[in-house]
Coordinates of C-alpha atoms in Angstrom, one line a residue:
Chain A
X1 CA 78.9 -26.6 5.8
X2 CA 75.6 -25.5 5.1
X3 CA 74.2 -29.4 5.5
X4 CA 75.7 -29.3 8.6
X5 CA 72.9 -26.4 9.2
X6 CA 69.8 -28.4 7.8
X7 CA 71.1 -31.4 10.5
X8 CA 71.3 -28.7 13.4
X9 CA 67.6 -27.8 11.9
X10 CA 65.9 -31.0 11.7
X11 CA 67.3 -32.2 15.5
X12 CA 66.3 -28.8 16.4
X13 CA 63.0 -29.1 15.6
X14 CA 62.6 -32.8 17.1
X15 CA 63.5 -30.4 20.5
X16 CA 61.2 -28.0 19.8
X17 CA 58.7 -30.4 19.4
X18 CA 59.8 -31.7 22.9
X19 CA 59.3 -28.0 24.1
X20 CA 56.1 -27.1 22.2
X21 CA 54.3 -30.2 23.7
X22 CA 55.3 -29.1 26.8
X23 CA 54.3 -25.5 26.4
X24 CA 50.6 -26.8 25.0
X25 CA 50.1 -28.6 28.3
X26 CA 51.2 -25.4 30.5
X27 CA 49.2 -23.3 28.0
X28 CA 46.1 -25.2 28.2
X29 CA 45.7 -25.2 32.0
X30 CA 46.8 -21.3 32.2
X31 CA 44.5 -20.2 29.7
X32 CA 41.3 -22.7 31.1
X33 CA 42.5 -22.0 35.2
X34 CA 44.4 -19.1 35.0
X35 CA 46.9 -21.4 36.5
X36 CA 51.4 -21.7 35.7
X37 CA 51.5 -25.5 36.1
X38 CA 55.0 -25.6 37.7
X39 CA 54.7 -29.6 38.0
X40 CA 54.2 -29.7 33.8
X41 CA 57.4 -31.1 33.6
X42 CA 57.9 -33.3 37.0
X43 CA 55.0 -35.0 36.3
X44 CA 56.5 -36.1 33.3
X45 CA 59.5 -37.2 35.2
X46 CA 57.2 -39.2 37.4
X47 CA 55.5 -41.1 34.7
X48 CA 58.7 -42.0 33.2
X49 CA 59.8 -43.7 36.3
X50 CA 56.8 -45.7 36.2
X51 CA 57.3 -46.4 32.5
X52 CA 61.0 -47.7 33.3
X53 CA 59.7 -50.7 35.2
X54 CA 57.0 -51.4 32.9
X55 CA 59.8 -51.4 30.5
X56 CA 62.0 -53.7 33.2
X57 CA 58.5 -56.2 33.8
X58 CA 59.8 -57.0 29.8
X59 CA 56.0 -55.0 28.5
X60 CA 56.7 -54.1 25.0
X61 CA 57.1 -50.8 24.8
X62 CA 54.4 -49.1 22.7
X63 CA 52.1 -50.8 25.7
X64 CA 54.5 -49.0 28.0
X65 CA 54.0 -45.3 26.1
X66 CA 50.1 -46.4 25.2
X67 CA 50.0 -46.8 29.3
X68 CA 52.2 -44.1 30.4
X69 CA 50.1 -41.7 28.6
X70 CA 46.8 -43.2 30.4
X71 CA 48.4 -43.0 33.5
X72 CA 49.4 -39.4 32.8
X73 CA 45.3 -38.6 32.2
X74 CA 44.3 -40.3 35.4
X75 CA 46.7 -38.4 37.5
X76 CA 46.0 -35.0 35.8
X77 CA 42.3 -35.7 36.3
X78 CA 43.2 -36.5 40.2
X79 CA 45.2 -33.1 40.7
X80 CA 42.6 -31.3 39.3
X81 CA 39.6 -32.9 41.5
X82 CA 41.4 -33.0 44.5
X83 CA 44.3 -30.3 44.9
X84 CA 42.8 -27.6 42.6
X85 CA 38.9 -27.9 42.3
X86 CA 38.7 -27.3 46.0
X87 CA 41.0 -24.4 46.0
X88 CA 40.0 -22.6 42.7
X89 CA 37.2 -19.9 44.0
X90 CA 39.0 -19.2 47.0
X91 CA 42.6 -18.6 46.7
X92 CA 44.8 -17.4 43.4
X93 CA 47.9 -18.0 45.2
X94 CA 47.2 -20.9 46.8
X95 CA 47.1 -22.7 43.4
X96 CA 50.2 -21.4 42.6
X97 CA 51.7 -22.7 45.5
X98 CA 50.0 -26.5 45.1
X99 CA 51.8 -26.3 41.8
X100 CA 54.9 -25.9 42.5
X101 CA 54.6 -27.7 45.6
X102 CA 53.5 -30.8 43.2
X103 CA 56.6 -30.4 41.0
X104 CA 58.3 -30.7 44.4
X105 CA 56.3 -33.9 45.8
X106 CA 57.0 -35.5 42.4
X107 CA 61.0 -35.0 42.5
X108 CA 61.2 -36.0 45.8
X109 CA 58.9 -39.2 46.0
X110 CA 61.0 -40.3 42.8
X111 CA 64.4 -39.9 44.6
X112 CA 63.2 -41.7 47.6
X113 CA 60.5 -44.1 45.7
X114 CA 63.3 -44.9 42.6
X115 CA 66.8 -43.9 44.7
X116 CA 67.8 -40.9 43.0
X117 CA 71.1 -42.1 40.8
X118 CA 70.7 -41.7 37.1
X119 CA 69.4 -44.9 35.3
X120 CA 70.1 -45.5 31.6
X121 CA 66.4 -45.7 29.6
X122 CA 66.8 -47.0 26.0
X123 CA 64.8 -44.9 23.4
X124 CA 62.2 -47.0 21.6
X125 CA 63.9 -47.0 18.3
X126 CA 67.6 -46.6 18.2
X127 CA 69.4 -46.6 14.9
X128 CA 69.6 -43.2 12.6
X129 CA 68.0 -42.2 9.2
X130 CA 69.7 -40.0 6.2
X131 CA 67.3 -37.9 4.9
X132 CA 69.3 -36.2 2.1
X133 CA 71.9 -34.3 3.5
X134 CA 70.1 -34.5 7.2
X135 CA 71.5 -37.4 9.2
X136 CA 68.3 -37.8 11.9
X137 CA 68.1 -40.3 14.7
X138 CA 65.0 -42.1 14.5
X139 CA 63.7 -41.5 17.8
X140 CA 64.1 -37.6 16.7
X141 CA 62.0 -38.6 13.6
X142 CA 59.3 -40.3 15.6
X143 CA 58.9 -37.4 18.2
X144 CA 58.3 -34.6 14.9
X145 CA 55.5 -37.0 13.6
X146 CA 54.0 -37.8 17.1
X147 CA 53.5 -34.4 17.8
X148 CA 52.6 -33.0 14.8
X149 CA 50.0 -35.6 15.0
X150 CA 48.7 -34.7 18.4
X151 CA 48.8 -30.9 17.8
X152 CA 46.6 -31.9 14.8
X153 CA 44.3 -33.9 17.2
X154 CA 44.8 -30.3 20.3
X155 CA 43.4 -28.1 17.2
X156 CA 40.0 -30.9 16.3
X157 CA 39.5 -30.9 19.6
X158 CA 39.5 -27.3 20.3
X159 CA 37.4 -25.9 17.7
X160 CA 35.3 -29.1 16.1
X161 CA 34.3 -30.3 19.6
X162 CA 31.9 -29.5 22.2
X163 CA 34.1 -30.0 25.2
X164 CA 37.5 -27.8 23.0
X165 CA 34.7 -25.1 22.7
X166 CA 33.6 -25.4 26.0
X167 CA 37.5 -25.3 26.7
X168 CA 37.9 -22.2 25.2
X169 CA 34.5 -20.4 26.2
X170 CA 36.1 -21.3 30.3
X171 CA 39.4 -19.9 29.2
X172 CA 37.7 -16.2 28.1
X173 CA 35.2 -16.3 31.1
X174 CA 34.6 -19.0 33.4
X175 CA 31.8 -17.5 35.2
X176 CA 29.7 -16.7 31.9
X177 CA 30.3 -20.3 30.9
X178 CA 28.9 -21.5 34.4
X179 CA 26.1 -19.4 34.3
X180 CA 25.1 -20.8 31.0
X181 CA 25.2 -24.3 32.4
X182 CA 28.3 -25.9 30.8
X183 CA 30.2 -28.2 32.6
X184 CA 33.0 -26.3 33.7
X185 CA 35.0 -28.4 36.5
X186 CA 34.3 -31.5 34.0
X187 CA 35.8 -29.6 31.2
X188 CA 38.8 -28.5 33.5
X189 CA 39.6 -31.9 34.6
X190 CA 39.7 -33.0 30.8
X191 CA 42.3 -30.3 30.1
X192 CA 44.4 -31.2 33.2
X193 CA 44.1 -35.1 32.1
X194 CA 45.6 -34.3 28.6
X195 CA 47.9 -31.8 29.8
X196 CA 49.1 -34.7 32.5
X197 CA 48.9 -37.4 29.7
X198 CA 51.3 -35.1 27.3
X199 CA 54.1 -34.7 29.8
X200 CA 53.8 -38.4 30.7
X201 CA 54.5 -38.9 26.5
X202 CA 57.2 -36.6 26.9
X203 CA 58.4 -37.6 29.6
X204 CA 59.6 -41.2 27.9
X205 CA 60.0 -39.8 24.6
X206 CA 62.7 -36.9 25.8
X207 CA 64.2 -39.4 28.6
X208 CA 66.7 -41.4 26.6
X209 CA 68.4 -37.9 25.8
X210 CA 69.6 -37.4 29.1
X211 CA 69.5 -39.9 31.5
X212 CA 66.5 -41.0 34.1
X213 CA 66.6 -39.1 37.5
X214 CA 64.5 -37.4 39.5
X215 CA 65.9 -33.6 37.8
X216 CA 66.1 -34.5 34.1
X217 CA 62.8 -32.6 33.2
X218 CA 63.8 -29.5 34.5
X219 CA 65.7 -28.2 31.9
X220 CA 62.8 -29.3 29.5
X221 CA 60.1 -27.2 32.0
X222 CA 61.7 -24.1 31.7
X223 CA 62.4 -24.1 28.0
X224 CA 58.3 -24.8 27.4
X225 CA 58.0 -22.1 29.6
X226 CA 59.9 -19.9 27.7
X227 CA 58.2 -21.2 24.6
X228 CA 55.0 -20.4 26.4
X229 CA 55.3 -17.0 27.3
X230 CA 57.4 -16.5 23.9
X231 CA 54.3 -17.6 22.1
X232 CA 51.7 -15.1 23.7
X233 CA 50.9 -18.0 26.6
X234 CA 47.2 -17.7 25.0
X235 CA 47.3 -20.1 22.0
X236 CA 48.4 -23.6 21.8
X237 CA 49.4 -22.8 18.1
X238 CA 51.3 -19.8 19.6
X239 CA 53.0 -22.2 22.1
X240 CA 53.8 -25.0 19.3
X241 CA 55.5 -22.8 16.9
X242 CA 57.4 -20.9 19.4
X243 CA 58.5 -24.3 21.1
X244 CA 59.8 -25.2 17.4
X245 CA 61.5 -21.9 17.4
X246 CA 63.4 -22.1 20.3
X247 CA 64.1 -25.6 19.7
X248 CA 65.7 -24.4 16.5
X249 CA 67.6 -21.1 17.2
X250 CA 69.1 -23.1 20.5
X251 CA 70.5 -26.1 18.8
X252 CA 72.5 -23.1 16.1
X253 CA 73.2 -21.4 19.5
X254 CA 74.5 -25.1 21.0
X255 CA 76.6 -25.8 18.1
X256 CA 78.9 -22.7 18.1
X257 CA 78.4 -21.6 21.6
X258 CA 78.0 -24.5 23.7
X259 CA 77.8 -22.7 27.0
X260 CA 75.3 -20.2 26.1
X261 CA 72.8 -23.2 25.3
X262 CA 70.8 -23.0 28.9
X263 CA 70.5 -19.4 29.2
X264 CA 69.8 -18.6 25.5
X265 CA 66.2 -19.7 26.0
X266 CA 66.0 -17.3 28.6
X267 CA 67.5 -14.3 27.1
X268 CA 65.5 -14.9 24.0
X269 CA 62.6 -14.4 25.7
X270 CA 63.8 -11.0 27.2
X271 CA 64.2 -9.6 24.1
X272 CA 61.2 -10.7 22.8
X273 CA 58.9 -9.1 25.5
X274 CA 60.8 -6.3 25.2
X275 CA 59.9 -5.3 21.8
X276 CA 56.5 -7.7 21.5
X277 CA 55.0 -7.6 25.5
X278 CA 52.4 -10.2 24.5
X279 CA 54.5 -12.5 22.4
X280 CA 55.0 -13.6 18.9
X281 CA 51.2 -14.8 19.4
X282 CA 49.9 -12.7 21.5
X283 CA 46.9 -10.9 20.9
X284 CA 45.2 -8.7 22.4
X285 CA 41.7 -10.0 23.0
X286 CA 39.4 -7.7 20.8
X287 CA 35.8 -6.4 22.5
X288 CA 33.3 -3.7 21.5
X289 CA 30.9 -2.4 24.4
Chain B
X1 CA 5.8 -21.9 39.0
X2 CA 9.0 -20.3 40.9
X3 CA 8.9 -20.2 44.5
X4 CA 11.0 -19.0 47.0
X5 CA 10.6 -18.5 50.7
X6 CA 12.3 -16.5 53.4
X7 CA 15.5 -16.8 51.3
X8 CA 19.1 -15.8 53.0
X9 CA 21.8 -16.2 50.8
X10 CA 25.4 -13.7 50.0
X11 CA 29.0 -14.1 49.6
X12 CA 31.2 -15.9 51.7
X13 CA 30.7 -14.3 55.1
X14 CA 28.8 -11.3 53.6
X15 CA 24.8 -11.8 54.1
X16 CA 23.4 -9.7 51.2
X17 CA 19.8 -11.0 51.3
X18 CA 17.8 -11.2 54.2
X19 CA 14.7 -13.5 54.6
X20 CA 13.3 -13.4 50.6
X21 CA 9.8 -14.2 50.0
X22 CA 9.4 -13.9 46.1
X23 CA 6.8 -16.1 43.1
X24 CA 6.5 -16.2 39.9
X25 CA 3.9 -17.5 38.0
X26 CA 3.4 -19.2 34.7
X27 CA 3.5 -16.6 31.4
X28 CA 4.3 -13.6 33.9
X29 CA 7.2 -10.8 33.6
X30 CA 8.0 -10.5 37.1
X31 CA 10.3 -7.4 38.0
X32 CA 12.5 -7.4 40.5
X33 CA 13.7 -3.9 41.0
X34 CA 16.3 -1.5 43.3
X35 CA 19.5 0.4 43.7
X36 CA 22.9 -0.8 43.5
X37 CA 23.7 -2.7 46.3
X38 CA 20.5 -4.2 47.1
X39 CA 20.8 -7.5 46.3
X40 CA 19.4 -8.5 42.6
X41 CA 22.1 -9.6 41.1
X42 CA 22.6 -11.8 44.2
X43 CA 19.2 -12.9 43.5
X44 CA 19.9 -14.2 40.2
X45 CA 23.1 -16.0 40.8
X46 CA 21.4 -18.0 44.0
X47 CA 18.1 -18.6 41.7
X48 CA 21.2 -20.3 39.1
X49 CA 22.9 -22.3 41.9
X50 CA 26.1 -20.1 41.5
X51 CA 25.5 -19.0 45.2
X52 CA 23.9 -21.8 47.7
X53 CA 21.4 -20.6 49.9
X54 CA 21.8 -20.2 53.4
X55 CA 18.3 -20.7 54.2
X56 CA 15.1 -20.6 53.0
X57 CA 13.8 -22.2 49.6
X58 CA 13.9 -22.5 46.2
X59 CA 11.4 -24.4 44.6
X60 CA 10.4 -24.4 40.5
X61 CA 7.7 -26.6 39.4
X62 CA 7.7 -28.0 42.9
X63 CA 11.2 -29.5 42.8
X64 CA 13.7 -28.2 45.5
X65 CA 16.6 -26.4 43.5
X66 CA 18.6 -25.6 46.7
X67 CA 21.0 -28.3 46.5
X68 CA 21.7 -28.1 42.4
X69 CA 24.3 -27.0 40.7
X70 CA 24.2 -24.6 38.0
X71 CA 23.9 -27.1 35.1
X72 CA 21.4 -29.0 36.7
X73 CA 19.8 -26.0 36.9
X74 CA 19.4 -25.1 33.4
X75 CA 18.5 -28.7 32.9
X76 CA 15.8 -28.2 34.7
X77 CA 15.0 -25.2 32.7
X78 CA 15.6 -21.8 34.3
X79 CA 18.2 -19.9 32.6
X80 CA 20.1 -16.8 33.5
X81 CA 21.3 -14.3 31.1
X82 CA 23.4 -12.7 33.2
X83 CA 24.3 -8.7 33.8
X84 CA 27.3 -7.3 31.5
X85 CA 26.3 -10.2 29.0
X86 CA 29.0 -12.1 29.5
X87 CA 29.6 -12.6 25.4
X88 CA 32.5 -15.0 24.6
X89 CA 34.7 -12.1 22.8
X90 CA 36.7 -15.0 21.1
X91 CA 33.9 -17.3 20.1
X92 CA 32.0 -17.1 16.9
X93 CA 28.5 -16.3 17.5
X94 CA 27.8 -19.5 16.5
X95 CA 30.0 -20.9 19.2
X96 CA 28.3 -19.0 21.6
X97 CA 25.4 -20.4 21.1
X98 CA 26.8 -24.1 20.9
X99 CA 28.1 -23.5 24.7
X100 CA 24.2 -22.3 26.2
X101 CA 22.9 -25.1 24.6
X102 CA 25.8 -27.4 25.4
X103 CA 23.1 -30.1 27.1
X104 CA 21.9 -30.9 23.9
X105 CA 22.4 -33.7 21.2
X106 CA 23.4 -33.1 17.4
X107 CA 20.1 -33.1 16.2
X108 CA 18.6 -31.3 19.4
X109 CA 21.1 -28.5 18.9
X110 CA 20.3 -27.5 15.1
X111 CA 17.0 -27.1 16.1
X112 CA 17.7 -25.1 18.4
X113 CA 20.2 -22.6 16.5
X114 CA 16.9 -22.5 13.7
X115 CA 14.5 -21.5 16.4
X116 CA 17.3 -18.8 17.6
X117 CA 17.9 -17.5 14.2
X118 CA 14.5 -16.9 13.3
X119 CA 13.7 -14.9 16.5
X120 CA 17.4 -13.2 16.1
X121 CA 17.9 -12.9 11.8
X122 CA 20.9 -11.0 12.4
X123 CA 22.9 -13.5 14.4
X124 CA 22.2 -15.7 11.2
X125 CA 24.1 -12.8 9.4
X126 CA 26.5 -12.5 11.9
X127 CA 27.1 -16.8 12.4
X128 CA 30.8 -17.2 11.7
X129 CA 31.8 -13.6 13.5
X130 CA 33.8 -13.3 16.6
X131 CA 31.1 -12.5 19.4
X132 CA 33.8 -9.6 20.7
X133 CA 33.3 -8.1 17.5
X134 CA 30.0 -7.7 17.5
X135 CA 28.3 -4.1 18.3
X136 CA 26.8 -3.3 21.7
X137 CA 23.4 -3.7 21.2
X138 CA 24.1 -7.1 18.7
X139 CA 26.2 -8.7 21.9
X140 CA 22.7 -8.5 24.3
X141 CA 20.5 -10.0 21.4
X142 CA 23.0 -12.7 21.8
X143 CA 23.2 -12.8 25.3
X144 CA 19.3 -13.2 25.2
X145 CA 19.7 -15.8 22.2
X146 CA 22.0 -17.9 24.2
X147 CA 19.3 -17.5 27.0
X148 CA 16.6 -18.8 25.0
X149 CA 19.1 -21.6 23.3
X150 CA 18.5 -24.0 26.2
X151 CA 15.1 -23.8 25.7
X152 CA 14.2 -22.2 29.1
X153 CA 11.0 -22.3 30.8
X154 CA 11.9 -19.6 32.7
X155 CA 14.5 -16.9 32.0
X156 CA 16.0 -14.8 34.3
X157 CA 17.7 -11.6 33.1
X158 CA 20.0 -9.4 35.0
X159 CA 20.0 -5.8 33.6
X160 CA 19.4 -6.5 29.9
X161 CA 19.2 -2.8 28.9
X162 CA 22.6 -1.9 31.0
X163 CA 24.9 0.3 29.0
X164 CA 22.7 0.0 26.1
X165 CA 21.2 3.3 23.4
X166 CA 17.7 4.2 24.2
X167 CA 16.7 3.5 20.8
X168 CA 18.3 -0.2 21.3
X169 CA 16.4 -0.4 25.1
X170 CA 13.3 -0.1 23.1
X171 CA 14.3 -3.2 21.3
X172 CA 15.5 -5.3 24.0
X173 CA 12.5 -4.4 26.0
X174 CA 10.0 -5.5 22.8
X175 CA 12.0 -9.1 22.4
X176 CA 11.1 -9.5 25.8
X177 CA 7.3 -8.9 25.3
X178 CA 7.7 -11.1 22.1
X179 CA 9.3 -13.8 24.5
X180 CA 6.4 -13.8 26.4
X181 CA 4.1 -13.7 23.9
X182 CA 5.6 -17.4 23.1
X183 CA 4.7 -18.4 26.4
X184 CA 8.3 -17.8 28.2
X185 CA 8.3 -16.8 32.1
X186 CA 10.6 -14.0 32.7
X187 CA 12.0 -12.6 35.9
X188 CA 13.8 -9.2 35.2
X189 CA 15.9 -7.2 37.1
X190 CA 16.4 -3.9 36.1
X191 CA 17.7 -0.9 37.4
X192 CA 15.5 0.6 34.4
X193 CA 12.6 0.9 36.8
X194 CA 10.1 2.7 34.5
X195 CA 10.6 0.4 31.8
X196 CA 10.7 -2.8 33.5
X197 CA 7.1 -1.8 35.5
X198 CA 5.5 -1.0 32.2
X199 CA 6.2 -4.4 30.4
X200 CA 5.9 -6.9 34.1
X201 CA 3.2 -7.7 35.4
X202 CA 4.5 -8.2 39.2
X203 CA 6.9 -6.1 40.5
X204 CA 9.4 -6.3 44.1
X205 CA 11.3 -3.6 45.2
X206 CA 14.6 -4.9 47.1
X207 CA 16.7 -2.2 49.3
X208 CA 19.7 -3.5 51.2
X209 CA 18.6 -7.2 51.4
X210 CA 15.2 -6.6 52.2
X211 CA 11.8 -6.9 50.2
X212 CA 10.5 -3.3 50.5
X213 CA 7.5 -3.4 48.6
X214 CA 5.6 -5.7 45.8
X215 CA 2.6 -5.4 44.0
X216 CA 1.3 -5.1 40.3
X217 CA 3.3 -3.3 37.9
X218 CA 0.3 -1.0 37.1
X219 CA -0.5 -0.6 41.1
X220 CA 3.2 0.2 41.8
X221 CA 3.8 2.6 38.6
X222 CA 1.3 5.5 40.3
X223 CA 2.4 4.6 43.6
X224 CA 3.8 8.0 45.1
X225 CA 6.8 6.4 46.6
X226 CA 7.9 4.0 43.9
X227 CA 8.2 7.4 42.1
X228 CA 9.8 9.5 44.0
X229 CA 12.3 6.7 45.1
X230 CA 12.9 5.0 41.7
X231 CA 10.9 6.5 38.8
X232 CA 12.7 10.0 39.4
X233 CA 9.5 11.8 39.6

């Protein structure tokens, strides 16, 4: 019985992983623009589409993720340039709104670019590993070490480099860091590129899952939003480990209660505020005058 | 070394500053000085390319800076420390420094935290702290460290002694001598009007837009209306 629990944990945490890349990317462009990316997860979707017939031209498919994730940084740099550089100083709702009205765009150019019926995508690697008592597909196994890899790399970049600092100087006051000279809008479009480029990995490493169509990410948006918020929506470590949780806590959740899987990220998050208003994570941000 | 001429700049649709005429020269404090309201600030942030002018120009060293942004700006060497400080509350000190002096290399850059530690021992101290937990008066001898970290040629400050102890005005006021000293050009706004004419040189009153009055320091310090108007006299 109880092995059955360390299998429910190890899936669990190959979902949260899903979620807590997910809830980096929304994190990262809230905290540097102040912006809820609603397309985080559509643009996912979007990529994945494109990866399937990179996958169909017979490409072999590490290409297909290695080119998934460029084209994921190329069209995060182009939202960021074009829909919300030119917007940014003059209207906070107006972002909101190309946001969501991207997530839109996307799930409606797939259905009538790619026909909206659901299309089988084959994961990269197929069989399953025993780990002990754990019994772990390894497509599960690869998505725990990709992203613990790449939340390694999110942390380097964010405190060892000059652009992560920058990063996080824009994120606690954009108009001191562009009155000291750094490159804001440059930084910006860097964060939007890797927030783009990790929903594009996603995207194709979730897919198999469920099934490709124009919808399939949805689910996986509002669970990293949930992880988001759950994890203070200020920290990408916050944002990680609360992805992990929820990943967790809902597979237990799915395995007795199988209805109560969809809402339970939502309901966890109630409770949560309720007792912890600024998350697990959150902090509130300390300053002397 | 600064120029600007009949400058109209402000916010949107909101003119604040109508028809500027203002120089600095080389190895001068310049005061700029007035009420709340009267466009300073708005000054400053035009001077830094975070406004664009509407008309008029502004030229340093005799290259136009109208059309530059912000960075470009600081390339070119005039660096704001802006009003309320603007501190990175999240940032180690050390941090804070990196991002002012973001245009430099590796090498550049420790230089540069050397020459800002000497002149500012206590952010040496102080390296690895959070800037937001820094005291009052240690947050503006950063703010004016991060101004010098680019290695300005000319540094504008808005309100540098806003907020702060008299005891710790006194300070920020002989830094600022001791900046010049070392050959830096300073435009200062201040609201502290008494203090800021006895360390300029120069001095322009703005009220509501407008240049009201200029002069030297010393001139305008005995000057019956400067002192009944903003000396409190």
């Amino acid at each position: 019985m109880f092995d059955i629990y360390l299998t429910l944990i190890a899936r669990g945490l190959s979902t949260g992983a899903i979620y807590g890349l997910t809830a980096m990317g929304i994190v990262l462009i809230f905290q540097t623009n102040n912006i809820l990316n609603w397309a985080q997860g559509n643009a996912g979707m979007f990529i994945t589409y494109l990866a399937f017939f990179l996958l169909a031209l017979q490409l072999p498919y590490p290409l297909v993720i290695l080119l998934a994730i460029i084209a994921g940084a190329i069209m995060g740099g182009l939202v960021e340039k074009y829909l919300i550089r030119p917007v940014r100083e003059k209207s906070r709702i107006g972002l909101l709104m190309i946001t969501l009205g991207l997530a839109m765009v996307f799930e409606g150019l797939a259905a009538f670019i790619f026909r909206p019926f659901p299309r089988n995508f084959e994961p990269l690697l197929k069989g399953s590993i025993a780990i002990g008592p754990i019994t772990l597909g390894q497509q599960d196994v690869l998505v725990i070490v990709l992203s613990t890899l790449i939340f390694a790399s999110l942390f380097l970049i964010l405190y060892r480099t000059k652009i992560g600092i920058g990063a996080r100087g824009i994120a606690e006051d954009w108009y001191g860091a562009r009155v000291l000279g750094v490159p804001v809008f440059t930084i910006s479009l860097i964060i939007w590129s890797i927030s783009f480029a990790l929903s594009g990995l996603v995207g194709i490493l979730i897919v198999p899952r469920f099934a490709l169509e124009p919808h399939f990410m949805l689910p996986i948006q509002v669970k990293a939003f949930s992880a988001a918020v759950l994890g203070g929506m200020n920290s990408v470590l916050g944002a990680a480990v609360a992805g992990l949780l929820l990943g967790v806590m809902e597979n237990i959740i799915a395995f007795h209660f199988p209805y109560l899987q969809e809402s339970f990220s939502l309901v966890l998050v109630v409770i949560v505020l309720l007792f912890l208003p600024t998350g697990l994570f959150g902090k509130k941000t300390q300053r002397r005058f | 070394m600064l120029k600007i001429e009949a400058l109209v700049s402000g916010y949107a649709h909101l003119e604040i500053l109508h028809s500027i005429n203002l120089k600095v020269e080389k190895g001068e404090i310049v005061s700029v000085l007035g009420s709340n309201g009267a466009g300073k600030s708005t000054l400053l942030r035009t001077i830094s390319g975070i406004l664009k002018p509407w008309k008029g120009t502004i030229t340093f060293e005799g290259k136009l800076l109208n059309d530059l942004d912000p960075i470009q700006i600081v390339k070119h060497g005039v660096v704001q420390v802006p009003e309320g400080r603007h501190i990175f509350p999240g940032l180690t000190v050390k941090e804070n420094l990196l991002l002012a002096g973001y245009k430099f290399g590796k090498i550049e850059l420790s230089e540069r935290y050397d020459s800002v530690y000497t002149m500012f021992p206590v952010l040496k101290e102080r390296e690895k702290q959070l800037g937001g937990t820094l005291s009052g008066g240690e947050q503006q001898m950063l703010a004016l460290a991060r101004g010098l970290m680019p290695k300005p040629t000319l540094l504008l400050l808005d309100e540098p002694s806003l907020g702060l102890a008299p005891k710790l005005v006194t300070l920020i006021f002989k830094t600022l001598e001791r900046f010049r000293d070392e050959g830096l050009t300073i435009l200062l706004v201040e609201q502290n009007a008494k203090r800021a004419l006895e360390i300029s040189n120069r001095a322009y009153i703005l009220a509501t837009g407008y240049l009201a009055l200029e002069g030297n320091s010393s001139d305008l310090i005995s000057d019956q209306n400067v002192k009944r108007l903003y000396l409190g006299r």
